[in-house]
Tab-separated table of C-alpha atoms in Angstrom:
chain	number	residue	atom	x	y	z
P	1	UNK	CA	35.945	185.021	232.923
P	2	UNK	CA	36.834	188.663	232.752
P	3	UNK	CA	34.568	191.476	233.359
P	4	UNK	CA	32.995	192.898	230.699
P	5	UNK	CA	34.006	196.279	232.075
P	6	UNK	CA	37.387	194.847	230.824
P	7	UNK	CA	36.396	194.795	227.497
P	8	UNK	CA	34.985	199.172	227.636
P	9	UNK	CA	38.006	199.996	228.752
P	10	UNK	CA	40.038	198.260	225.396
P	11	UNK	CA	37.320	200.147	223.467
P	12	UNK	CA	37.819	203.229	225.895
P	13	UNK	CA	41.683	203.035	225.367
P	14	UNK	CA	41.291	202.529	221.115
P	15	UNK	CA	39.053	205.157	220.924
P	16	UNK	CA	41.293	207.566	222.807
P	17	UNK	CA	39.294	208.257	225.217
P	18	UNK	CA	40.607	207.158	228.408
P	19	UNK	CA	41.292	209.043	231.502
P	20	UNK	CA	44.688	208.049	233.504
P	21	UNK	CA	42.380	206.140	236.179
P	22	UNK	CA	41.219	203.659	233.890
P	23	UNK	CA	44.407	203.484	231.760
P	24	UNK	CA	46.256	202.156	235.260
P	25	UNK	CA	42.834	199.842	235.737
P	26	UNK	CA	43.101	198.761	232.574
P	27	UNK	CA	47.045	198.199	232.775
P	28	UNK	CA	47.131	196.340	235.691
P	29	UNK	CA	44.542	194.023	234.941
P	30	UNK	CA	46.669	192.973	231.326
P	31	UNK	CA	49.616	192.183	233.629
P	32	UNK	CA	47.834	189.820	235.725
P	33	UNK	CA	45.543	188.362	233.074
P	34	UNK	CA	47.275	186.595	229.778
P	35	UNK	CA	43.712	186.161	227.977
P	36	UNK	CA	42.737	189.701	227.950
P	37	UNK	CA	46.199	190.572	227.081
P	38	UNK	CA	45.856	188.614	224.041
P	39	UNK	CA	42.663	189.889	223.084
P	40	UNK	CA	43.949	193.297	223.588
P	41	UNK	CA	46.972	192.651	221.387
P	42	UNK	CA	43.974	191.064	218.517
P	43	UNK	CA	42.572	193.845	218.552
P	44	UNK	CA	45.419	196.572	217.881
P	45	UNK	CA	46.660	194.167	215.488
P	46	UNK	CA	43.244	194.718	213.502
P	47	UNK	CA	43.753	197.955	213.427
P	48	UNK	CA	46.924	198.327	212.171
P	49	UNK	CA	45.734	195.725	209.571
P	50	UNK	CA	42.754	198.075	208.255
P	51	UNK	CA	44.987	200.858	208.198
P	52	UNK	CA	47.518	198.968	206.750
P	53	UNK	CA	45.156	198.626	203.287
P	54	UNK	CA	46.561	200.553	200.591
P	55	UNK	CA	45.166	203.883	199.534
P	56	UNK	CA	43.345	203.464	196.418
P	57	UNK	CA	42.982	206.053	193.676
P	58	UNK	CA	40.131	206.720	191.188
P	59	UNK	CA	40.463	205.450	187.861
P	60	UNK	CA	41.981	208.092	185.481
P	61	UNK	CA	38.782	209.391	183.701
P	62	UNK	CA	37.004	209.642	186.793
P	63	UNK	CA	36.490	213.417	186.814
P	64	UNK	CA	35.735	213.675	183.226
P	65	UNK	CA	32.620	211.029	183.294
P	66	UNK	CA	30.864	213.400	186.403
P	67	UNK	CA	31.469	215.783	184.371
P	68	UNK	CA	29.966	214.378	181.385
P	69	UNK	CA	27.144	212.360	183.831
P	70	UNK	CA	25.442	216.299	184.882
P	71	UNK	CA	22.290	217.199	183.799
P	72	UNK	CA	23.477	220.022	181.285
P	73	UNK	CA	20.010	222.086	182.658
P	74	UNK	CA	20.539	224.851	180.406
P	75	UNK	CA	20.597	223.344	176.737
P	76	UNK	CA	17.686	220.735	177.752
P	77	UNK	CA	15.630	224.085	178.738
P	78	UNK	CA	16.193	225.687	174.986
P	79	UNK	CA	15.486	222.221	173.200
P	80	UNK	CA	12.454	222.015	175.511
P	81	UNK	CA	11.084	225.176	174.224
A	1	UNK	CA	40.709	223.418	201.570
A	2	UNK	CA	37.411	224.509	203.040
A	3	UNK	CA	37.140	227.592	201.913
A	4	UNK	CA	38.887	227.273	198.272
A	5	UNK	CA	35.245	224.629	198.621
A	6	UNK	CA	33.142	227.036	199.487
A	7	UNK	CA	34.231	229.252	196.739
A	8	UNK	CA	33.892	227.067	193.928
A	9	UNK	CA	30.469	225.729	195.279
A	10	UNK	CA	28.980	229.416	195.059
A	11	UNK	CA	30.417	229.254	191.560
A	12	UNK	CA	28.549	226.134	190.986
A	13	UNK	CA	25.553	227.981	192.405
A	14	UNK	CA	25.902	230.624	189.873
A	15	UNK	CA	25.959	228.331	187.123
A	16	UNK	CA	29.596	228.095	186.293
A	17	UNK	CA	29.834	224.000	185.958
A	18	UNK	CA	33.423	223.763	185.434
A	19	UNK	CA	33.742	224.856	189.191
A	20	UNK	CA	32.791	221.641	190.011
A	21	UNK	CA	35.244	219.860	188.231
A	22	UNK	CA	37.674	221.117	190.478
A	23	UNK	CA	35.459	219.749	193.557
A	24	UNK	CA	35.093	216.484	191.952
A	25	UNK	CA	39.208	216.677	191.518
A	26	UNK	CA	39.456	217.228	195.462
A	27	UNK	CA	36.920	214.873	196.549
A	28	UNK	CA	37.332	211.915	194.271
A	29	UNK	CA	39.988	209.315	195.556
A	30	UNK	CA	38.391	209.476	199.010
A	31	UNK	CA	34.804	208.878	197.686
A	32	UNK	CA	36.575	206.354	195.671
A	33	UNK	CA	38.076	204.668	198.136
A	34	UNK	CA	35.121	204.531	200.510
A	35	UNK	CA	33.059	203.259	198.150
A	36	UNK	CA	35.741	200.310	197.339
A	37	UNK	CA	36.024	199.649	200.458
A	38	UNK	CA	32.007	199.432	201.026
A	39	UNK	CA	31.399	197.553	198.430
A	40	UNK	CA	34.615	195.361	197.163
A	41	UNK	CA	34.291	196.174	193.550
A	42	UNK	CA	35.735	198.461	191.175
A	43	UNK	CA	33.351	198.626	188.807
A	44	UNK	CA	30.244	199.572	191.377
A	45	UNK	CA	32.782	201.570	193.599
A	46	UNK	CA	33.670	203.800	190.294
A	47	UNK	CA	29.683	203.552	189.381
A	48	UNK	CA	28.582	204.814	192.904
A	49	UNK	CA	31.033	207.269	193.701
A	50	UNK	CA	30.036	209.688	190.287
A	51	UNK	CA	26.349	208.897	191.253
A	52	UNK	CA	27.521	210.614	194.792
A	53	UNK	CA	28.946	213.554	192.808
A	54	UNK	CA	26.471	214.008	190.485
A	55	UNK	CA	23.935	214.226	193.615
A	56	UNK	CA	26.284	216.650	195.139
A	57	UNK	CA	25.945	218.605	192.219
A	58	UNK	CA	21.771	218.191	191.680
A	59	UNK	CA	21.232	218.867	195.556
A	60	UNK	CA	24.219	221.535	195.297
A	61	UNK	CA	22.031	224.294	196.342
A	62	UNK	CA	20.294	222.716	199.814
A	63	UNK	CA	23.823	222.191	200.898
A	64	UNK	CA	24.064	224.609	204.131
A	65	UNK	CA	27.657	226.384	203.786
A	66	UNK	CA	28.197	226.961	207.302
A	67	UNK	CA	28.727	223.308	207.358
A	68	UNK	CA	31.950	220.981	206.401
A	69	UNK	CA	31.545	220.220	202.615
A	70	UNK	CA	33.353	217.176	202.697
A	71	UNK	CA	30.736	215.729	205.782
A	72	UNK	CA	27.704	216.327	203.332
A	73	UNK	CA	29.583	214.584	200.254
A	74	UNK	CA	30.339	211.538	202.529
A	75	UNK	CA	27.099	211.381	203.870
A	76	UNK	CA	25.761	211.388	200.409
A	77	UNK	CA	27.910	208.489	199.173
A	78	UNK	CA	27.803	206.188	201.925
A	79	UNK	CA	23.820	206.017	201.917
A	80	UNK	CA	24.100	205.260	198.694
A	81	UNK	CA	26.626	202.540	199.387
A	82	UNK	CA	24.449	201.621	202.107
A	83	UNK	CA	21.542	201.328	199.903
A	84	UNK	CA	23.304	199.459	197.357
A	85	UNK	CA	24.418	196.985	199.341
A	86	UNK	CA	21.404	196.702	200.422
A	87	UNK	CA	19.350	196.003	196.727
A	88	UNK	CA	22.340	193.255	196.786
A	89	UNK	CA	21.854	189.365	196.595
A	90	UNK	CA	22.646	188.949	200.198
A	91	UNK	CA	26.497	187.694	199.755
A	92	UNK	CA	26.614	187.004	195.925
A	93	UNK	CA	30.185	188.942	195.620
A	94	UNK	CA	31.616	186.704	199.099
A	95	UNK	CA	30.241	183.619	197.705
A	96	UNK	CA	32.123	184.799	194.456
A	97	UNK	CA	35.121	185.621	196.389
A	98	UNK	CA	35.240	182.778	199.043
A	99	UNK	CA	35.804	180.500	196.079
A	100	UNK	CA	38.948	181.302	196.132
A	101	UNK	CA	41.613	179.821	198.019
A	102	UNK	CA	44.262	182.887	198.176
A	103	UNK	CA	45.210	184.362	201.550
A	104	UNK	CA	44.132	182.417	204.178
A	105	UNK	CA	45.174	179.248	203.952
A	106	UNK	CA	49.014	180.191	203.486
A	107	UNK	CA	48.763	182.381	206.257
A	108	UNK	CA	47.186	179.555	208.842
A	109	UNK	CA	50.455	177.905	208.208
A	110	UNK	CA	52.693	180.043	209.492
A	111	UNK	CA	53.121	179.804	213.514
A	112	UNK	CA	51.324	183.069	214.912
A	113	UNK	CA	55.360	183.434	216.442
A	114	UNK	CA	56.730	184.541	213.211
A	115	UNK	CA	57.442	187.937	211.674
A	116	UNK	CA	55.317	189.188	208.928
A	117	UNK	CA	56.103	188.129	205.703
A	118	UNK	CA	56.917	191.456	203.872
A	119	UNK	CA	57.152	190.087	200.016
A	120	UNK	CA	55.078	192.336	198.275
A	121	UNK	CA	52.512	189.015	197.036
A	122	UNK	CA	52.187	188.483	200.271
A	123	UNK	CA	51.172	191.707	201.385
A	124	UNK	CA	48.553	191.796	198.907
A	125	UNK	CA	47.401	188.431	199.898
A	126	UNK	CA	46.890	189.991	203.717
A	127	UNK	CA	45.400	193.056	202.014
A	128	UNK	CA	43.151	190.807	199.864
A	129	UNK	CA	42.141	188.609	203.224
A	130	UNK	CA	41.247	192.065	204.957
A	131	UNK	CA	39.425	193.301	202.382
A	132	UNK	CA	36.977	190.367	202.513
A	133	UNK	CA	36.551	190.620	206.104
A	134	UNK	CA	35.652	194.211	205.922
A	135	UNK	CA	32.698	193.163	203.435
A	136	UNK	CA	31.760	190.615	205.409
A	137	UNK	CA	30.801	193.283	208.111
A	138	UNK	CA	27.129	194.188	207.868
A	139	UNK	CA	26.374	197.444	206.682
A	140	UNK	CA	26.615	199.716	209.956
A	141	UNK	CA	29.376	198.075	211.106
A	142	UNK	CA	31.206	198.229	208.070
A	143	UNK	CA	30.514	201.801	207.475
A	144	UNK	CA	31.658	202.861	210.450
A	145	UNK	CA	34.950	201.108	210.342
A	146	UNK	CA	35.486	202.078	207.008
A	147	UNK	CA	35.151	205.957	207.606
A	148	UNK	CA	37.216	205.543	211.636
A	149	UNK	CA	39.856	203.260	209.819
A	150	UNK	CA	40.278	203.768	205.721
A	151	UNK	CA	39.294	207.689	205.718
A	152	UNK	CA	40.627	208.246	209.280
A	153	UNK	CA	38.149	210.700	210.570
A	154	UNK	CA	37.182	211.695	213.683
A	155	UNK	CA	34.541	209.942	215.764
A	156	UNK	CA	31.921	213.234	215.867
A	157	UNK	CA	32.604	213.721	211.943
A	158	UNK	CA	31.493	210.325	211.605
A	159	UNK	CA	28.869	210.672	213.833
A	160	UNK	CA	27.289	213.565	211.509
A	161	UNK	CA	27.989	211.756	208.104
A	162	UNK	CA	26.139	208.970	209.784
A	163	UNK	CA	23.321	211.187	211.567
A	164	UNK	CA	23.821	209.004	214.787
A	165	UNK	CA	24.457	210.096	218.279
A	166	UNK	CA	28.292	209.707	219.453
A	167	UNK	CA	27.135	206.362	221.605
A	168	UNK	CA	25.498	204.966	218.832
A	169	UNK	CA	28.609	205.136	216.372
A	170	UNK	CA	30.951	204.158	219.186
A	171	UNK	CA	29.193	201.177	219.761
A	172	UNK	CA	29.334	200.534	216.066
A	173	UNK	CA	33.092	200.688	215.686
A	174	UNK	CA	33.340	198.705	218.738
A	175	UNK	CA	31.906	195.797	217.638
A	176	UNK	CA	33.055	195.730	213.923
A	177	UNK	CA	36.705	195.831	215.793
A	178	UNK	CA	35.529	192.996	217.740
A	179	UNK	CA	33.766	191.080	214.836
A	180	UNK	CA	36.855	191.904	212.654
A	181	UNK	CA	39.167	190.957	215.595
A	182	UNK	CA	37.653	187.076	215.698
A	183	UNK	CA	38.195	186.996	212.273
A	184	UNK	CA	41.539	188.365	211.602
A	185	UNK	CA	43.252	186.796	214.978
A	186	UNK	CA	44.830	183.681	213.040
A	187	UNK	CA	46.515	185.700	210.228
Protein backbone atom coordinates (compact mmCIF):
# COMPACT_ATOMS: atom_id res chain seq x y z
CA UNK A 1 0.00 0.00 0.00
CA UNK A 2 1.14 3.41 -1.07
CA UNK A 3 1.49 6.35 1.08
CA UNK A 4 -1.11 8.53 1.30
CA UNK A 5 1.37 11.35 0.79
CA UNK A 6 1.25 9.70 -2.72
CA UNK A 7 -2.09 10.50 -3.24
CA UNK A 8 -1.40 14.92 -2.14
CA UNK A 9 1.00 15.01 -4.44
CA UNK A 10 -1.59 13.72 -7.61
CA UNK A 11 -3.89 16.37 -6.08
CA UNK A 12 -0.76 18.76 -5.66
CA UNK A 13 0.27 18.07 -9.37
CA UNK A 14 -3.76 18.54 -10.79
CA UNK A 15 -4.15 21.47 -9.00
CA UNK A 16 -0.98 23.05 -10.35
CA UNK A 17 0.52 23.52 -7.55
CA UNK A 18 3.57 21.58 -7.32
CA UNK A 19 7.05 22.64 -6.73
CA UNK A 20 9.92 20.73 -8.89
CA UNK A 21 10.86 18.68 -5.57
CA UNK A 22 7.74 16.95 -5.36
CA UNK A 23 7.10 16.73 -9.13
CA UNK A 24 10.57 14.43 -9.25
CA UNK A 25 9.03 12.63 -5.83
CA UNK A 26 6.08 12.21 -7.35
CA UNK A 27 7.68 11.01 -10.80
CA UNK A 28 9.81 8.59 -9.54
CA UNK A 29 7.52 6.91 -7.39
CA UNK A 30 4.92 6.33 -10.80
CA UNK A 31 7.92 4.62 -12.44
CA UNK A 32 8.44 2.18 -9.81
CA UNK A 33 4.82 1.69 -8.79
CA UNK A 34 2.16 0.41 -11.66
CA UNK A 35 -0.96 0.92 -9.18
CA UNK A 36 -0.46 4.50 -8.50
CA UNK A 37 0.38 4.98 -12.05
CA UNK A 38 -2.94 3.79 -12.93
CA UNK A 39 -4.73 5.72 -10.52
CA UNK A 40 -2.90 8.70 -11.65
CA UNK A 41 -3.79 8.06 -15.28
CA UNK A 42 -7.92 7.61 -13.71
CA UNK A 43 -7.74 10.50 -12.57
CA UNK A 44 -6.49 12.83 -15.58
CA UNK A 45 -8.72 10.82 -17.59
CA UNK A 46 -11.69 12.30 -15.38
CA UNK A 47 -10.72 15.36 -16.04
CA UNK A 48 -10.47 15.49 -19.46
CA UNK A 49 -13.90 13.71 -19.35
CA UNK A 50 -15.64 16.73 -17.34
CA UNK A 51 -14.09 19.07 -19.54
CA UNK A 52 -14.84 17.16 -22.34
CA UNK A 53 -18.92 17.93 -21.66
CA UNK A 54 -20.23 20.13 -24.18
CA UNK A 55 -20.86 23.79 -23.55
CA UNK A 56 -24.44 24.33 -23.20
CA UNK A 57 -26.33 27.46 -24.18
CA UNK A 58 -29.49 29.07 -22.70
CA UNK A 59 -32.61 28.50 -24.34
CA UNK A 60 -33.42 31.31 -26.87
CA UNK A 61 -35.93 33.44 -24.81
CA UNK A 62 -33.86 33.31 -21.90
CA UNK A 63 -33.07 37.03 -21.63
CA UNK A 64 -36.47 38.15 -22.49
CA UNK A 65 -38.33 36.07 -19.50
CA UNK A 66 -35.68 37.98 -16.72
CA UNK A 67 -36.62 40.61 -18.26
CA UNK A 68 -40.21 40.12 -18.10
CA UNK A 69 -39.70 38.10 -14.40
CA UNK A 70 -38.44 41.95 -12.62
CA UNK A 71 -40.42 43.54 -10.29
CA UNK A 72 -41.43 46.60 -12.58
CA UNK A 73 -41.08 48.85 -8.97
CA UNK A 74 -42.14 51.91 -10.56
CA UNK A 75 -45.73 51.22 -12.09
CA UNK A 76 -46.67 48.94 -8.89
CA UNK A 77 -45.76 52.29 -6.79
CA UNK A 78 -48.43 54.54 -8.98
CA UNK A 79 -51.17 51.68 -8.92
CA UNK A 80 -50.40 51.47 -5.18
CA UNK A 81 -51.27 55.01 -4.66
CA UNK B 1 -15.83 42.91 -19.70
CA UNK B 2 -15.57 44.17 -16.16
CA UNK B 3 -15.88 47.42 -16.56
CA UNK B 4 -18.47 47.61 -19.67
CA UNK B 5 -20.29 45.55 -16.09
CA UNK B 6 -19.75 48.02 -13.95
CA UNK B 7 -21.17 50.57 -16.22
CA UNK B 8 -24.34 49.11 -16.99
CA UNK B 9 -24.86 48.07 -13.25
CA UNK B 10 -24.70 51.91 -12.20
CA UNK B 11 -27.25 52.26 -14.98
CA UNK B 12 -29.30 49.66 -13.36
CA UNK B 13 -28.77 51.62 -10.15
CA UNK B 14 -30.18 54.65 -11.69
CA UNK B 15 -33.17 53.00 -12.79
CA UNK B 16 -32.51 52.38 -16.41
CA UNK B 17 -33.76 48.46 -16.55
CA UNK B 18 -32.85 47.78 -20.00
CA UNK B 19 -29.14 48.00 -18.75
CA UNK B 20 -29.62 44.87 -17.37
CA UNK B 21 -30.67 43.14 -20.25
CA UNK B 22 -27.40 43.50 -21.56
CA UNK B 23 -25.92 41.88 -18.17
CA UNK B 24 -28.32 39.12 -18.35
CA UNK B 25 -27.01 38.76 -22.26
CA UNK B 26 -23.30 38.42 -20.84
CA UNK B 27 -23.96 36.32 -17.96
CA UNK B 28 -26.56 33.88 -19.14
CA UNK B 29 -25.04 30.68 -20.85
CA UNK B 30 -22.59 30.36 -17.95
CA UNK B 31 -25.34 30.62 -15.24
CA UNK B 32 -27.06 28.33 -17.56
CA UNK B 33 -24.72 25.95 -17.78
CA UNK B 34 -23.85 25.78 -14.09
CA UNK B 35 -27.07 25.38 -13.16
CA UNK B 36 -27.48 22.28 -15.77
CA UNK B 37 -24.79 20.94 -14.66
CA UNK B 38 -25.95 21.24 -10.78
CA UNK B 39 -28.96 20.07 -11.24
CA UNK B 40 -29.35 17.72 -14.56
CA UNK B 41 -32.45 19.32 -15.85
CA UNK B 42 -33.38 21.80 -18.29
CA UNK B 43 -36.37 22.83 -17.15
CA UNK B 44 -35.11 23.69 -13.30
CA UNK B 45 -31.62 24.75 -14.76
CA UNK B 46 -33.61 27.46 -17.08
CA UNK B 47 -36.06 28.03 -13.86
CA UNK B 48 -33.08 28.68 -11.43
CA UNK B 49 -30.77 30.50 -13.44
CA UNK B 50 -33.55 33.71 -14.12
CA UNK B 51 -34.37 33.32 -10.34
CA UNK B 52 -30.35 34.05 -9.98
CA UNK B 53 -30.77 37.08 -12.27
CA UNK B 54 -33.69 38.39 -11.05
CA UNK B 55 -31.89 38.34 -7.44
CA UNK B 56 -28.99 39.99 -9.04
CA UNK B 57 -31.19 42.55 -10.08
CA UNK B 58 -33.43 42.92 -6.52
CA UNK B 59 -30.06 42.84 -4.42
CA UNK B 60 -28.41 45.00 -7.37
CA UNK B 61 -27.66 47.78 -5.10
CA UNK B 62 -25.70 45.80 -1.97
CA UNK B 63 -23.48 44.51 -4.67
CA UNK B 64 -19.91 46.13 -3.64
CA UNK B 65 -18.33 47.35 -7.13
CA UNK B 66 -14.87 47.08 -6.15
CA UNK B 67 -15.55 43.46 -6.41
CA UNK B 68 -15.70 40.91 -9.60
CA UNK B 69 -19.39 41.04 -10.81
CA UNK B 70 -19.38 37.80 -12.24
CA UNK B 71 -18.08 36.16 -8.49
CA UNK B 72 -21.29 37.73 -6.82
CA UNK B 73 -23.70 36.40 -9.74
CA UNK B 74 -22.18 32.87 -9.29
CA UNK B 75 -22.33 32.94 -5.78
CA UNK B 76 -25.91 33.89 -6.05
CA UNK B 77 -26.88 31.01 -8.36
CA UNK B 78 -25.09 28.23 -6.97
CA UNK B 79 -26.73 28.69 -3.36
CA UNK B 80 -29.65 28.60 -4.94
CA UNK B 81 -28.74 25.43 -6.79
CA UNK B 82 -27.45 24.31 -3.61
CA UNK B 83 -30.62 24.95 -1.91
CA UNK B 84 -32.64 23.40 -4.48
CA UNK B 85 -31.08 20.42 -4.51
CA UNK B 86 -31.41 20.40 -1.31
CA UNK B 87 -35.66 20.82 -0.99
CA UNK B 88 -35.12 17.69 -3.52
CA UNK B 89 -36.48 14.05 -2.95
CA UNK B 90 -33.10 12.77 -2.11
CA UNK B 91 -32.28 11.05 -5.71
CA UNK B 92 -35.78 11.17 -7.41
CA UNK B 93 -34.13 12.54 -10.87
CA UNK B 94 -31.07 9.43 -10.56
CA UNK B 95 -33.64 6.96 -9.75
CA UNK B 96 -35.44 8.49 -12.89
CA UNK B 97 -32.33 8.40 -14.82
CA UNK B 98 -30.68 5.08 -13.65
CA UNK B 99 -33.65 3.42 -15.30
CA UNK B 100 -32.14 3.69 -18.16
CA UNK B 101 -29.80 1.45 -19.68
CA UNK B 102 -27.82 3.96 -22.18
CA UNK B 103 -24.09 4.52 -21.68
CA UNK B 104 -22.70 2.26 -19.48
CA UNK B 105 -23.30 -0.91 -20.35
CA UNK B 106 -21.94 -0.51 -24.07
CA UNK B 107 -19.04 1.06 -22.78
CA UNK B 108 -18.12 -1.96 -20.10
CA UNK B 109 -17.79 -3.93 -23.24
CA UNK B 110 -15.22 -2.49 -24.83
CA UNK B 111 -11.57 -3.64 -23.49
CA UNK B 112 -10.22 -0.50 -21.45
CA UNK B 113 -7.17 -1.10 -24.46
CA UNK B 114 -9.18 0.43 -27.14
CA UNK B 115 -9.38 3.92 -28.61
CA UNK B 116 -12.32 6.04 -27.93
CA UNK B 117 -15.12 5.58 -29.96
CA UNK B 118 -15.55 9.04 -31.65
CA UNK B 119 -19.20 8.50 -33.43
CA UNK B 120 -20.98 11.36 -32.41
CA UNK B 121 -23.95 8.82 -30.44
CA UNK B 122 -21.37 7.67 -28.75
CA UNK B 123 -19.97 10.71 -27.53
CA UNK B 124 -23.17 11.73 -26.22
CA UNK B 125 -23.62 8.45 -24.58
CA UNK B 126 -20.06 9.23 -22.58
CA UNK B 127 -21.37 12.78 -22.12
CA UNK B 128 -24.74 11.42 -20.88
CA UNK B 129 -22.75 8.75 -18.42
CA UNK B 130 -20.69 11.86 -17.06
CA UNK B 131 -23.37 13.88 -16.58
CA UNK B 132 -24.98 11.40 -14.15
CA UNK B 133 -21.93 10.96 -12.25
CA UNK B 134 -21.52 14.60 -11.71
CA UNK B 135 -25.16 14.58 -10.04
CA UNK B 136 -24.45 11.85 -8.22
CA UNK B 137 -21.77 14.00 -6.35
CA UNK B 138 -23.22 15.50 -3.18
CA UNK B 139 -23.72 19.01 -3.18
CA UNK B 140 -20.16 20.48 -2.13
CA UNK B 141 -18.47 18.22 -4.05
CA UNK B 142 -20.37 18.72 -7.00
CA UNK B 143 -20.25 22.40 -6.82
CA UNK B 144 -16.91 22.62 -6.64
CA UNK B 145 -16.14 20.44 -9.57
CA UNK B 146 -18.61 21.99 -11.52
CA UNK B 147 -17.22 25.66 -11.18
CA UNK B 148 -12.96 24.09 -11.31
CA UNK B 149 -14.09 21.85 -14.34
CA UNK B 150 -17.40 23.14 -16.49
CA UNK B 151 -16.79 27.08 -15.82
CA UNK B 152 -12.97 26.66 -15.53
CA UNK B 153 -12.20 29.14 -12.88
CA UNK B 154 -9.59 29.60 -10.74
CA UNK B 155 -9.26 27.88 -7.37
CA UNK B 156 -9.37 31.45 -5.14
CA UNK B 157 -12.43 32.64 -7.45
CA UNK B 158 -14.04 29.60 -6.41
CA UNK B 159 -13.04 29.88 -3.11
CA UNK B 160 -14.97 33.41 -2.82
CA UNK B 161 -18.15 32.27 -4.81
CA UNK B 162 -18.13 29.52 -2.27
CA UNK B 163 -17.11 31.72 0.91
CA UNK B 164 -14.64 28.86 1.95
CA UNK B 165 -11.03 29.08 2.80
CA UNK B 166 -8.57 27.86 -0.14
CA UNK B 167 -7.99 24.36 2.00
CA UNK B 168 -11.45 23.85 2.37
CA UNK B 169 -12.33 24.05 -1.49
CA UNK B 170 -9.17 22.14 -2.36
CA UNK B 171 -10.13 19.42 -0.37
CA UNK B 172 -13.49 19.56 -2.03
CA UNK B 173 -12.28 19.20 -5.60
CA UNK B 174 -10.01 16.60 -4.42
CA UNK B 175 -12.30 14.25 -3.43
CA UNK B 176 -15.13 14.79 -6.05
CA UNK B 177 -12.00 13.92 -8.55
CA UNK B 178 -11.48 10.96 -6.51
CA UNK B 179 -15.23 10.00 -6.05
CA UNK B 180 -15.71 10.77 -9.81
CA UNK B 181 -12.44 8.87 -10.60
CA UNK B 182 -13.95 5.34 -8.98
CA UNK B 183 -16.77 5.90 -10.92
CA UNK B 184 -15.68 6.84 -14.30
CA UNK B 185 -12.42 4.35 -14.33
CA UNK B 186 -14.30 1.50 -16.41
CA UNK B 187 -15.59 3.78 -19.24
Amino acid sequence: MCPEQIIELMHDFLDEEMNSQNEMVLREHLLSCKECEAIFNELKKTIAFVKSTPSIKAPANFTVDVMNRLPKEKKKVGIQR
Amino acid sequence: MEAVVKKRIKQVIKGDQDAFGEIVELYKNSIYQLCYRMLGNRHEAEDIAQEAFIRAFINIKSFNQDLKFSTWLFRIATNLCIDRMRKKKPDYYLDAEVSGTEGLTMYSQIPSNSPLPESELESLELHDTVQKEILKLPDKYRAAIVLKYIEELSLNEISEILDLPLGTVKTRIHRGREALRQQLRYV
